[in-house]
């Protein structure tokens, strides 16, 4: 099971280390991670995605909850949550046609095109990890020179609490 | 907000600790904590000098387990701080309340690989309940208040306060707060009435119910409640090793500890049970054997203060989260209200009693005069029931589990989580400081005692007369037993035969040293030790080949216990 965890923590130095260390020490896995300060500067919000069976995810949540610096830990329901990841692909352009094709592809996924050069361009994509993966598959034949991805950021939809 | 005052950080630390009721601390000084040490000259806190920081931490640990208030230990930066880590990790593994205060290099030197700098916060984080490093002197009062609160509430544990030298020296306006906020810390949950009611129902509807009492039962002092529940529902009580003595071991319903070196009758009954009320336990592999096998055909009711323990090692059909004493109290109340009191002996209880009687008569013991069982039963016979026992780690520890019955609950302490050799003696010193009026005995092996024997200096110079009861098999016995059993008798790295002479060693420290080679000598030695006003080491030579049995080999289940042949 793929799980999205939303973790509100005290905004203090060393907290990222503690959270990630907990995953290592307890033999859990981090699939992706993103951190940012909240509207209240005393708190940061981490979004961690992980894999595990129900029992494992339940344990992760409990262990995170037990940490004194974590204020609130939630296992978000994928279907009641808006979750996005930002990715930037640098894609190879081999002929004149490629540029148009890649542009079309980017448009189809709601991506933005940057840094267009003769033999490469960049696509910025904000989407779910699945969509990013789908885009990646379709972009592969052109040649992916480089890629950078953030972790997932997620918020529960209103009324879904 | 109250009590504003100008003072240096070090003085604020002492003042804040005095407000927490600290009367004794255990430690060893160095350059980076000298400003704090200087304040001992001007406050009402007694500093007890350890000879190694690990021992200082174990002393604080022993103090904390007995008094249920955080024991305090002090170390300097760098090697002092790293030395103390084993003691901190030991306290964490056994949920013992502790506050460790380390000196640190000045703030501006942090991260510069300064002399005696170590990133103790980074190293300790995985083994503390919480760690603080105040960067301004004015933070100290609140940090101390929070630290003591965290260490002793909920599931207790060690808290580290690492104070840079300049933060100790700087003057600031100190506010000693009465209140503070820790937004992410919720140590209490209300008793769960509904779950407790369900638990009673499950126990009443099972054929072979047992209680498994773990260390949490001792930590929350739920002794009277446990006994009331066991008696009302007529439930046999097994314990984990850490829970040993949560229930009087001379009670007819008591079967003693289960586990790798559990009592035969306890392991048998546990593996036959169909429903268990597990109280304050994390289901350690040493207690339950293989996890899958343990929970087969067993309904588990898990009571624990720590929600993260539920479902960690064993799947519970019913969870009762919260302080176990509070929840057991609710259970007792419900049982009274519903007038549930079993008086008739069920077939199960009859079977339990028969099983117990069988093993008490038929367990093969060492034939010699100085076999472990006889020695420990002699100790039991001569010690007042309120005496406090600590143990080291090894065969002697397991013999204590098997043959030393704890009659007054909550008087037996051991390093069961981390299994730290060298814990018992300094912990005994801490225990004696917490309870000076009762005899305190460390049941030791020669190997373990060798690890912290220099605490004799502390015991003698600080007038803390504890008894060290060395079951001396001249070997690292437990390892030797494994080598005999699993490694074809290849005895590597276990021989301790050549030295030292523990009688002379004790005497050289100014302690009393007695050798006991027969039961009569042992009888006399224990009596001499009990009436002595200096620490006493009783050296008891035993057969190096005596095994601890029964034994549940690692990776097997309680059913597969190896018995003496
Ligand atoms: C610090 C530490 N090092 C190593 C071990 C591994 N160990 C477990 S029991 C044991 C032997 C203990 O010997 P001793 O204290 O003489 O007790 P005995 O088993 O002989 O009763 C050892 C080495 C340990 N538990 N702790």
XYZ file of C-alpha atoms and ligand atoms in Angstrom:
752
model
C 0.000 0.000 0.000
C 1.192 3.489 -0.903
C 0.518 5.878 1.956
C 0.606 9.646 2.220
C 1.472 10.911 5.681
C 1.022 14.504 6.680
C 3.114 15.473 9.679
C 2.881 18.778 11.494
C 6.099 19.359 13.431
C 7.595 22.054 15.584
C 9.768 24.237 13.396
C 13.084 23.509 15.094
C 16.574 22.639 13.872
C 17.243 18.924 13.703
C 13.651 17.825 13.328
C 14.048 16.552 9.767
C 16.914 14.387 10.969
C 14.816 12.994 13.781
C 11.901 12.089 11.557
C 14.006 10.504 8.847
C 16.087 8.742 11.472
C 12.951 7.235 12.928
C 12.191 5.676 9.545
C 15.688 4.213 9.329
C 15.854 2.983 12.903
C 12.425 1.357 12.763
C 13.135 -0.288 9.439
C 10.536 1.703 7.491
C 10.941 3.189 4.042
C 10.683 6.738 2.748
C 9.345 6.971 -0.791
C 9.317 10.759 -0.999
C 9.543 13.631 1.401
C 8.765 17.329 1.274
C 8.964 19.932 4.003
C 7.845 23.509 4.259
C 6.991 25.995 6.940
C 3.256 26.551 7.550
C 1.324 29.788 7.849
C 2.323 29.669 11.503
C 6.114 30.007 11.582
C 6.305 27.853 14.748
C 5.326 24.803 12.713
C 6.468 23.037 9.576
C 4.565 20.484 7.612
C 6.202 17.393 6.224
C 4.603 15.170 3.685
C 6.125 11.720 3.544
C 4.994 9.001 1.220
C 5.845 5.414 2.045
C 4.987 1.841 1.211
C 3.873 -0.821 3.655
C 1.000 -3.049 4.587
C -1.753 -1.674 6.774
C -0.095 -2.842 9.976
C 3.206 -1.253 9.056
C 1.699 2.068 8.086
C -0.282 2.058 11.303
C 2.976 1.494 13.226
C 4.738 4.305 11.366
C 1.917 6.694 12.219
C 1.998 5.668 15.875
C 5.762 5.951 16.137
C 5.697 9.379 14.482
C 2.883 10.449 16.749
C 4.888 9.424 19.778
C 7.723 11.798 18.852
C 7.603 14.823 21.080
C 8.258 17.290 18.250
C 5.388 16.045 16.097
C 2.198 17.933 16.784
C -0.142 16.046 14.473
C 0.302 13.025 12.254
C -2.272 11.991 9.685
C -2.506 9.137 7.275
C -4.313 10.833 4.393
C -6.860 9.028 2.302
C -5.617 9.266 -1.269
C -9.149 9.692 -2.567
C -9.972 12.593 -0.296
C -6.710 14.413 -0.751
C -5.153 16.790 -3.207
C -1.576 15.695 -3.670
C 0.987 16.953 -6.136
C 4.620 16.666 -6.917
C 6.735 19.066 -8.937
C 9.104 17.629 -11.517
C 11.413 19.135 -14.091
C 12.482 17.060 -17.087
C 15.266 17.982 -19.458
C 14.351 16.294 -22.723
C 16.484 15.699 -25.781
C 15.403 17.103 -29.148
C 16.809 15.129 -32.062
C 14.967 16.737 -34.953
C 12.727 19.682 -35.764
C 9.584 17.662 -35.168
C 10.540 16.675 -31.624
C 10.101 20.149 -30.245
C 6.498 20.274 -31.372
C 5.773 16.777 -30.146
C 7.226 17.385 -26.716
C 5.320 20.653 -26.493
C 2.100 18.825 -27.238
C 2.881 16.193 -24.672
C 3.666 18.811 -22.051
C 0.413 20.600 -22.810
C -1.557 17.402 -22.472
C -0.209 17.008 -18.918
C -0.606 20.666 -18.049
C 3.163 21.158 -18.048
C 5.099 24.333 -18.773
C 7.993 24.497 -21.152
C 11.229 26.287 -20.227
C 14.706 26.810 -21.582
C 14.024 25.751 -25.131
C 17.316 25.122 -26.958
C 18.123 23.606 -30.290
C 18.764 20.156 -28.910
C 16.899 20.162 -25.587
C 14.075 21.698 -23.615
C 12.723 21.514 -20.119
C 9.246 20.604 -18.995
C 7.968 21.618 -15.593
C 5.146 19.415 -14.422
C 3.055 19.643 -11.295
C 0.994 16.492 -11.050
C 0.393 13.327 -9.092
C 3.288 10.854 -8.997
C 1.273 8.565 -11.317
C 0.820 11.281 -13.905
C 4.474 12.199 -13.700
C 5.366 8.587 -14.267
C 3.020 8.391 -17.257
C 4.580 11.527 -18.710
C 8.032 10.076 -18.119
C 7.113 6.930 -20.050
C 5.889 8.976 -22.990
C 8.911 11.291 -22.904
C 11.424 8.453 -22.730
C 11.560 7.784 -26.502
C 12.783 11.351 -27.032
C 15.544 10.834 -24.505
C 15.447 12.149 -20.942
C 18.709 13.942 -20.191
C 17.964 14.753 -16.566
C 15.140 14.931 -14.127
C 14.530 16.519 -10.734
C 11.504 15.786 -8.566
C 10.295 17.199 -5.285
C 8.465 15.042 -2.827
C 4.690 15.013 -2.677
C 2.836 17.866 -1.002
C -0.658 16.989 0.111
C -3.715 18.496 1.776
C -6.959 16.837 2.707
C -10.026 18.165 0.888
C -12.509 20.227 2.914
C -15.186 18.169 4.540
C -13.053 15.038 4.370
C -11.594 15.336 7.852
C 5.445 34.086 35.319
C 7.201 34.575 38.605
C 10.553 34.627 40.401
C 12.587 36.790 38.068
C 16.204 36.843 39.046
C 19.568 37.557 37.499
C 21.995 34.658 37.636
C 24.331 32.584 35.510
C 23.089 29.546 33.603
C 24.838 27.056 35.891
C 23.170 28.483 38.952
C 19.822 28.525 37.173
C 20.292 24.829 36.462
C 20.822 24.024 40.155
C 17.945 26.240 41.226
C 15.650 24.636 38.687
C 16.723 21.156 39.814
C 16.137 22.057 43.448
C 12.646 23.118 42.453
C 12.200 19.647 40.957
C 13.130 18.165 44.319
C 16.544 16.849 43.286
C 18.661 16.033 46.316
C 21.385 13.829 44.853
C 23.114 13.599 41.511
C 25.728 11.180 40.222
C 28.542 12.341 38.010
C 32.107 13.027 37.044
C 33.490 16.481 36.242
C 35.575 17.906 33.416
C 36.422 21.242 31.832
C 33.152 21.656 30.003
C 30.914 21.190 33.027
C 33.038 22.956 35.663
C 30.780 26.006 35.889
C 27.966 23.619 36.881
C 30.208 21.739 39.297
C 31.230 24.984 40.933
C 27.585 25.529 41.819
C 27.457 22.305 43.840
C 29.460 24.255 46.400
C 26.557 26.661 46.789
C 23.434 24.539 46.594
C 21.698 21.823 48.570
C 22.284 19.066 46.067
C 24.664 16.273 46.998
C 27.079 15.283 44.270
C 28.061 11.622 44.332
C 31.255 10.982 42.437
C 31.225 8.001 40.109
C 34.412 6.542 38.694
C 33.079 6.246 35.167
C 30.249 8.147 33.505
C 28.514 4.925 32.456
C 28.233 4.042 36.127
C 26.982 7.527 36.970
C 24.150 6.961 34.505
C 23.371 3.499 35.901
C 23.300 4.964 39.412
C 20.824 7.587 38.251
C 18.864 4.828 36.525
C 18.694 2.686 39.678
C 17.672 5.750 41.661
C 14.963 6.542 39.123
C 13.505 3.042 38.952
C 13.209 2.846 42.723
C 12.024 6.395 43.458
C 9.934 6.765 40.259
C 11.496 10.254 39.982
C 14.175 11.024 37.411
C 17.653 10.110 38.583
C 20.175 12.736 37.555
C 23.663 12.197 36.157
C 26.342 14.628 35.098
C 29.182 14.283 32.609
C 31.560 16.588 30.855
C 31.606 17.039 27.071
C 33.198 14.703 24.513
C 34.330 11.447 26.118
C 32.347 12.110 29.287
C 29.227 12.449 27.197
C 29.957 9.413 25.028
C 30.718 7.331 28.129
C 27.333 8.144 29.542
C 25.532 6.949 26.399
C 25.416 3.264 27.366
C 23.701 4.268 30.575
C 21.214 6.434 28.707
C 20.445 3.693 26.176
C 19.939 1.236 29.037
C 17.431 3.551 30.698
C 15.620 4.063 27.396
C 15.343 0.338 26.739
C 13.799 -0.164 30.184
C 11.693 3.029 30.290
C 13.504 4.396 33.344
C 13.116 8.073 34.238
C 16.444 9.889 33.992
C 17.866 13.338 33.325
C 21.436 13.395 32.023
C 23.220 16.735 32.024
C 26.307 17.059 29.853
C 28.683 19.933 29.339
C 29.341 21.046 25.785
C 31.985 23.237 24.164
C 31.009 26.921 23.908
C 28.349 27.737 21.321
C 30.838 29.400 18.988
C 33.018 26.258 18.982
C 30.197 23.844 18.128
C 30.848 22.243 14.773
C 34.535 23.215 14.772
C 35.829 19.851 16.043
C 36.938 21.633 19.184
C 38.815 19.836 21.952
C 36.426 17.397 23.629
C 33.581 18.279 21.327
C 31.177 15.523 20.451
C 27.806 15.786 18.766
C 26.156 14.150 21.716
C 22.695 15.374 20.713
C 23.101 13.612 17.368
C 24.445 10.461 18.993
C 21.916 10.339 21.784
C 18.767 11.217 19.862
C 17.894 7.630 18.949
C 18.221 6.522 22.586
C 16.617 9.343 24.526
C 13.033 10.267 25.076
C 14.058 13.836 24.337
C 17.213 15.930 24.079
C 17.700 19.633 24.701
C 20.613 21.908 23.919
C 19.861 25.369 25.300
C 21.747 28.042 23.354
C 21.026 30.898 25.786
C 21.328 30.853 29.554
C 17.793 32.206 29.903
C 16.383 29.000 28.370
C 17.686 26.805 31.184
C 14.849 27.051 33.742
C 12.201 26.059 31.216
C 14.361 23.338 29.664
C 14.885 21.752 33.090
C 11.192 21.928 33.901
C 10.242 20.371 30.579
C 13.016 17.797 30.833
C 11.905 16.498 34.216
C 8.302 16.460 33.069
C 9.063 14.476 29.936
C 11.355 12.035 31.748
C 8.752 10.938 34.289
C 5.391 11.160 32.543
C 3.679 8.749 30.173
C 6.147 6.045 29.338
C 9.162 7.263 31.322
C 12.588 7.581 29.744
C 15.906 9.421 29.704
C 16.168 13.102 28.809
C 19.473 14.675 27.850
C 20.277 18.308 28.551
C 23.494 19.313 26.813
C 24.664 22.741 27.938
C 27.447 24.656 26.167
C 30.025 26.033 28.565
C 29.317 29.683 27.805
C 25.605 29.089 28.311
C 26.497 27.804 31.790
C 28.600 30.909 32.456
C 26.451 33.649 30.949
C 24.235 35.720 33.144
C 20.619 36.277 32.241
C 17.330 37.261 33.753
C 15.890 33.919 34.749
C 12.213 33.190 34.846
C 11.291 29.942 36.550
C 7.992 29.090 34.911
C 5.176 27.217 36.613
C 3.658 26.297 33.296
C 4.889 25.473 29.844
C 3.614 24.034 26.610
C 4.835 21.011 24.684
C 2.310 20.909 21.860
C 3.214 17.461 20.563
C 3.343 15.628 23.891
C 0.249 13.908 25.226
C 1.398 11.559 27.954
C -2.039 10.817 29.358
C -5.148 9.198 28.061
C -8.289 8.785 30.136
C -9.089 5.233 31.230
C -11.037 3.436 28.530
C -14.200 2.246 30.239
C -15.683 0.595 27.174
C -12.530 -1.337 26.379
C -12.095 -2.425 29.985
C -15.650 -3.738 29.997
C -14.960 -5.681 26.815
C -11.787 -7.047 28.332
C -13.690 -8.436 31.292
C -16.125 -10.009 28.885
C -13.379 -11.634 26.854
C -11.714 -13.007 29.965
C -14.990 -14.384 31.288
C -15.749 -16.041 27.979
C -12.450 -17.809 27.505
C -11.595 -21.237 28.805
C -7.917 -20.742 29.556
C -7.250 -17.109 30.375
C -3.992 -15.790 31.844
C -2.541 -12.459 32.870
C 0.844 -11.503 31.465
C 2.239 -8.649 33.543
C 5.101 -6.673 32.050
C 7.418 -3.966 33.305
C 4.762 -1.311 32.778
C 2.847 -2.849 35.660
C 5.804 -2.128 37.920
C 6.430 1.329 36.464
C 2.870 2.394 37.205
C 2.836 0.598 40.588
C -0.313 -1.290 39.653
C 0.393 -4.046 42.188
C -2.758 -3.962 44.289
C -4.943 -3.608 41.191
C -3.243 -6.518 39.451
C -3.713 -8.734 42.465
C -7.355 -7.729 42.858
C -8.107 -8.543 39.196
C -6.244 -11.849 39.317
C -8.046 -12.925 42.464
C -11.511 -11.810 41.391
C -11.307 -13.558 38.028
C -9.075 -16.325 39.321
C -6.502 -15.812 36.622
C -3.043 -17.346 36.736
C -0.361 -14.661 36.481
C 2.777 -14.999 34.414
C 5.124 -12.076 33.974
C 7.753 -10.995 31.524
C 11.235 -10.938 32.971
C 10.965 -7.176 33.286
C 7.634 -7.667 34.996
C 9.151 -10.119 37.492
C 7.773 -9.303 40.895
C 4.799 -7.282 39.642
C 2.821 -9.978 41.443
C 3.956 -11.702 44.653
C 5.807 -14.802 43.530
C 4.664 -16.785 46.548
C 1.001 -16.279 45.617
C -0.840 -19.473 44.581
C -1.804 -17.875 41.247
C 1.770 -16.831 40.460
C 3.784 -18.772 37.883
C 6.749 -16.452 37.451
C 8.383 -15.098 34.310
C 7.900 -16.585 30.847
C 10.490 -16.429 28.094
C 13.883 -17.607 27.025
C 14.789 -18.420 30.610
C 11.307 -18.398 32.001
C 9.893 -20.812 34.497
C 8.840 -24.120 32.982
C 5.343 -23.860 34.457
C 4.938 -20.274 33.186
C 6.019 -21.171 29.653
C 3.749 -24.208 29.626
C 0.682 -22.358 30.860
C 1.342 -19.399 28.560
C 1.514 -21.648 25.528
C -1.715 -23.419 26.491
C -3.699 -20.218 27.147
C -6.489 -19.062 24.812
C -6.742 -15.478 26.043
C -4.172 -13.193 27.624
C -4.554 -9.923 29.443
C -1.159 -8.418 28.649
C -0.354 -5.476 30.871
C 2.421 -2.970 30.212
C 4.540 -5.134 27.961
C 6.101 -4.698 24.552
C 6.110 -8.454 23.861
C 9.882 -8.663 23.647
C 11.207 -11.585 21.626
C 13.002 -12.721 24.802
C 9.608 -13.046 26.487
C 7.413 -14.504 23.775
C 9.758 -16.314 21.390
C 8.688 -16.134 17.743
C 5.946 -13.557 17.263
C 3.879 -15.629 14.798
C 3.832 -18.701 16.999
C 2.943 -16.738 20.155
C -0.230 -15.150 18.824
C -1.519 -18.343 17.179
C -4.834 -19.390 18.779
C -4.434 -16.657 21.376
C -6.726 -13.690 21.923
C -4.667 -10.762 23.111
C -5.954 -7.920 25.239
C -3.147 -5.370 25.305
C -3.074 -2.690 27.995
C -0.308 -0.165 27.609
C 0.417 3.493 28.187
C 2.239 3.734 24.862
C -0.129 3.546 21.864
C 2.815 2.712 19.606
C 3.244 -0.614 21.415
C -0.191 -1.770 20.260
C 0.278 -3.963 17.228
C 4.056 -3.466 17.106
C 5.098 -7.021 17.904
C 1.795 -8.821 18.452
C -1.667 -8.243 17.046
C -4.131 -7.382 19.774
C -7.819 -8.226 19.504
C -8.477 -5.505 22.033
C -6.360 -2.508 22.999
C -6.696 -0.613 26.247
C -4.481 2.441 25.950
C -3.549 4.509 28.964
C -1.875 4.226 32.327
C -2.272 0.607 33.354
C -2.927 1.385 36.987
C -5.827 3.675 36.025
C -7.307 1.119 33.661
C -6.894 -1.742 36.121
C -8.554 0.391 38.760
C -11.535 0.801 36.464
C -11.521 -2.940 35.956
C -11.517 -3.614 39.692
C -14.376 -1.183 40.134
C -16.438 -2.825 37.398
C -15.797 -6.260 38.838
C -17.002 -5.055 42.228
C -20.060 -3.355 40.759
C -21.040 -6.438 38.853
C -20.183 -8.595 41.835
C -17.945 -10.766 39.707
C -15.884 -12.918 41.979
C -14.947 -16.415 41.019
C -14.732 -18.744 43.930
C -15.028 -22.127 42.362
C -11.868 -23.651 41.044
C -12.218 -24.037 37.286
C -10.658 -27.037 35.499
C -8.164 -24.547 34.084
C -7.039 -23.320 37.494
C -6.825 -26.887 38.682
C -4.590 -27.653 35.719
C -2.490 -24.553 36.393
C -1.909 -25.592 39.987
C -1.016 -29.126 38.979
C 1.400 -27.878 36.360
C 3.058 -25.588 38.870
C 3.342 -28.298 41.487
C 4.725 -30.731 38.936
C 7.536 -28.435 37.846
C 8.374 -27.307 41.328
C 8.936 -30.909 42.277
C 10.409 -32.279 39.083
C 12.709 -29.599 37.695
C 16.190 -31.092 37.844
C 18.586 -28.916 39.792
C 22.359 -28.915 40.103
C 23.292 -31.714 42.504
C 26.166 -29.915 44.281
C 25.937 -28.076 47.592
C 26.662 -24.765 45.878
C 24.196 -24.994 43.007
C 22.633 -21.747 41.828
C 19.133 -22.611 43.019
C 20.281 -23.374 46.552
C 22.385 -20.225 46.733
C 19.588 -17.944 45.583
C 17.000 -19.609 47.798
C 19.347 -19.040 50.742
C 19.578 -15.368 49.825
C 15.786 -15.174 49.633
C 15.430 -16.868 52.992
C 17.724 -14.404 54.742
C 16.719 -11.127 53.097
C 13.821 -9.122 54.468
C 10.999 -9.106 51.948
C 11.290 -5.383 51.255
C 14.935 -5.721 50.144
C 15.727 -4.399 46.700
C 17.455 -6.607 44.167
C 19.314 -5.467 41.094
C 21.069 -7.881 38.789
C 23.795 -7.892 36.211
C 23.425 -9.733 32.914
C 24.102 -13.402 32.367
C 23.341 -16.763 33.926
C 23.180 -15.352 37.449
C 20.453 -12.988 36.225
C 18.403 -15.876 34.893
C 18.991 -17.964 37.986
C 17.698 -15.004 39.960
C 14.646 -15.048 37.710
C 14.150 -18.744 38.348
C 15.056 -19.174 41.991
C 14.748 -15.833 43.776
C 11.079 -15.201 44.491
C 10.052 -11.571 44.719
C 7.500 -11.344 47.492
C 7.017 -7.620 47.819
C 6.099 -6.329 44.360
C 8.352 -3.784 42.724
C 11.580 -4.696 44.464
C 13.410 -6.410 41.608
C 15.241 -4.510 38.855
C 17.378 -5.684 35.987
C 18.705 -4.484 32.660
C 16.257 -6.489 30.615
C 15.890 -4.304 27.550
C 19.449 -3.531 26.515
C 20.963 -6.303 28.666
C 23.835 -4.189 29.934
C 26.551 -6.008 31.877
C 27.807 -3.731 34.622
C 24.391 -2.184 35.234
C 23.477 -3.919 38.470
C 26.146 -2.680 40.857
C 25.954 1.055 40.122
C 22.164 0.733 39.842
C 22.183 -0.819 43.323
C 24.094 2.215 44.593
C 21.477 4.509 43.073
C 18.704 2.364 44.535
C 20.265 2.533 47.986
C 20.493 6.322 47.743
C 16.784 6.388 46.888
C 15.881 3.973 49.704
C 18.646 4.004 52.303
C 16.667 1.999 54.847
C 16.293 -1.260 52.984
C 18.994 -3.770 52.072
C 20.018 -3.507 48.432
C 21.684 -6.478 46.790
C 23.215 -6.722 43.329
C 23.094 -10.311 42.115
C 26.189 -10.409 39.935
C 28.348 -12.565 37.740
C 32.102 -12.197 37.806
C 32.198 -10.870 34.249
C 29.550 -8.224 34.770
C 30.948 -7.111 38.102
C 34.337 -6.613 36.454
C 32.773 -4.031 34.159
C 31.819 -1.544 36.875
C 33.621 -2.842 39.988
C 35.300 0.546 40.400
C 31.977 1.788 41.742
C 33.205 0.196 44.984
C 35.078 3.447 45.482
C 31.806 5.355 45.320
C 30.023 2.912 47.622
C 32.779 3.129 50.245
C 33.639 6.817 50.137
C 30.039 7.964 49.922
C 28.820 5.536 52.597
C 26.393 3.617 50.470
C 26.529 0.079 51.874
C 25.161 -2.182 49.174
C 25.822 -5.892 48.841
C 27.322 -7.460 45.737
C 26.480 -11.117 45.536
C 28.900 -12.588 42.999
C 27.975 -15.988 41.616
C 31.514 -16.573 40.477
C 31.841 -19.213 37.777
C 35.158 -17.742 36.590
C 33.724 -17.386 33.120
C 31.407 -15.301 30.970
C 28.927 -17.974 31.849
C 25.985 -17.224 29.598
C 28.234 -16.997 26.558
C 29.966 -20.170 27.679
C 26.580 -21.899 27.914
C 25.761 -20.877 24.321
C 29.169 -22.087 23.179
C 28.574 -25.429 24.900
C 25.066 -25.678 23.441
C 25.332 -24.204 19.942
C 29.051 -24.056 19.094
C 30.231 -27.562 19.878
C 32.029 -26.566 23.080
C 34.479 -24.245 21.332
C 35.101 -22.011 24.350
C 36.446 -18.766 22.900
C 36.828 -15.553 24.836
C 35.007 -16.629 27.954
C 37.666 -17.675 30.473
C 37.893 -15.284 33.441
C 39.725 -17.745 35.668
C 42.959 -15.926 36.381
C 41.826 -12.771 38.108
C 40.917 -10.934 40.130
C 40.402 -12.123 43.691
C 37.147 -10.330 44.529
C 37.673 -10.589 48.263
C 40.994 -8.780 48.038
C 39.629 -6.402 45.469
C 36.807 -5.390 47.807
C 39.209 -4.999 50.696
C 41.553 -2.846 48.654
C 38.700 -0.388 48.165
C 37.974 -0.416 51.905
C 34.880 -2.543 51.449
C 34.149 -5.846 53.136
C 35.076 -8.923 51.105
C 33.842 -12.386 52.087
C 34.261 -15.696 50.313
C 31.509 -18.271 50.803
C 32.304 -21.816 49.742
C 29.660 -23.724 51.656
C 26.054 -23.109 52.647
C 27.133 -22.373 56.214
C 29.669 -19.833 55.067
C 27.072 -18.321 52.781
C 24.568 -18.076 55.598
C 27.085 -16.254 57.727
C 28.299 -14.058 54.869
C 24.800 -12.811 54.075
C 24.132 -12.058 57.731
C 27.465 -10.244 58.035
C 26.729 -8.247 54.929
C 23.274 -7.290 56.188
C 24.645 -5.984 59.440
C 27.620 -4.245 57.866
C 27.807 -0.508 57.427
C 30.203 -0.732 54.505
C 29.605 -2.182 51.098
C 30.179 -5.931 50.998
C 31.226 -8.206 48.193
C 30.353 -11.865 48.723
C 32.342 -14.044 46.361
C 30.646 -17.400 45.831
C 32.622 -19.829 43.675
C 30.298 -22.086 41.671
C 30.564 -24.794 39.046
C 31.678 -23.164 35.750
C 29.677 -25.748 33.800
C 26.293 -25.208 35.409
C 23.704 -24.296 32.773
C 20.578 -22.221 33.114
C 17.643 -24.424 32.281
C 14.896 -24.456 31.086
C 15.934 -22.574 27.959
C 13.904 -21.453 24.960
C 16.437 -21.210 22.136
C 16.338 -18.024 20.050
C 13.933 -18.206 17.106
C 11.809 -20.938 18.672
C 8.541 -20.829 20.606
C 7.745 -21.195 24.287
C 6.417 -24.676 23.570
C 9.877 -25.831 22.495
C 11.573 -25.273 25.827
C 14.794 -27.216 26.427
C 14.654 -28.914 29.817
C 17.410 -30.242 32.058
C 17.999 -33.886 31.193
C 28.189 -4.817 27.892
C 27.896 -6.200 27.457
N 28.819 -6.874 26.733
C 28.564 -8.142 26.341
C 27.381 -8.751 26.641
C 27.114 -10.177 26.178
N 26.957 -11.057 27.323
C 25.750 -11.462 27.788
S 25.845 -12.430 29.115
C 27.530 -12.387 29.109
C 28.331 -13.110 30.138
C 28.089 -12.604 31.506
O 29.061 -13.113 32.356
P 28.977 -12.947 33.902
O 28.665 -11.538 34.267
O 30.172 -13.534 34.507
O 27.682 -13.751 34.286
P 27.378 -15.308 34.192
O 26.701 -15.522 32.877
O 28.667 -16.034 34.294
O 26.474 -15.554 35.332
C 27.982 -11.590 28.051
C 29.411 -11.387 27.729
C 26.445 -7.987 27.380
N 25.236 -8.454 27.710
N 26.732 -6.730 27.788
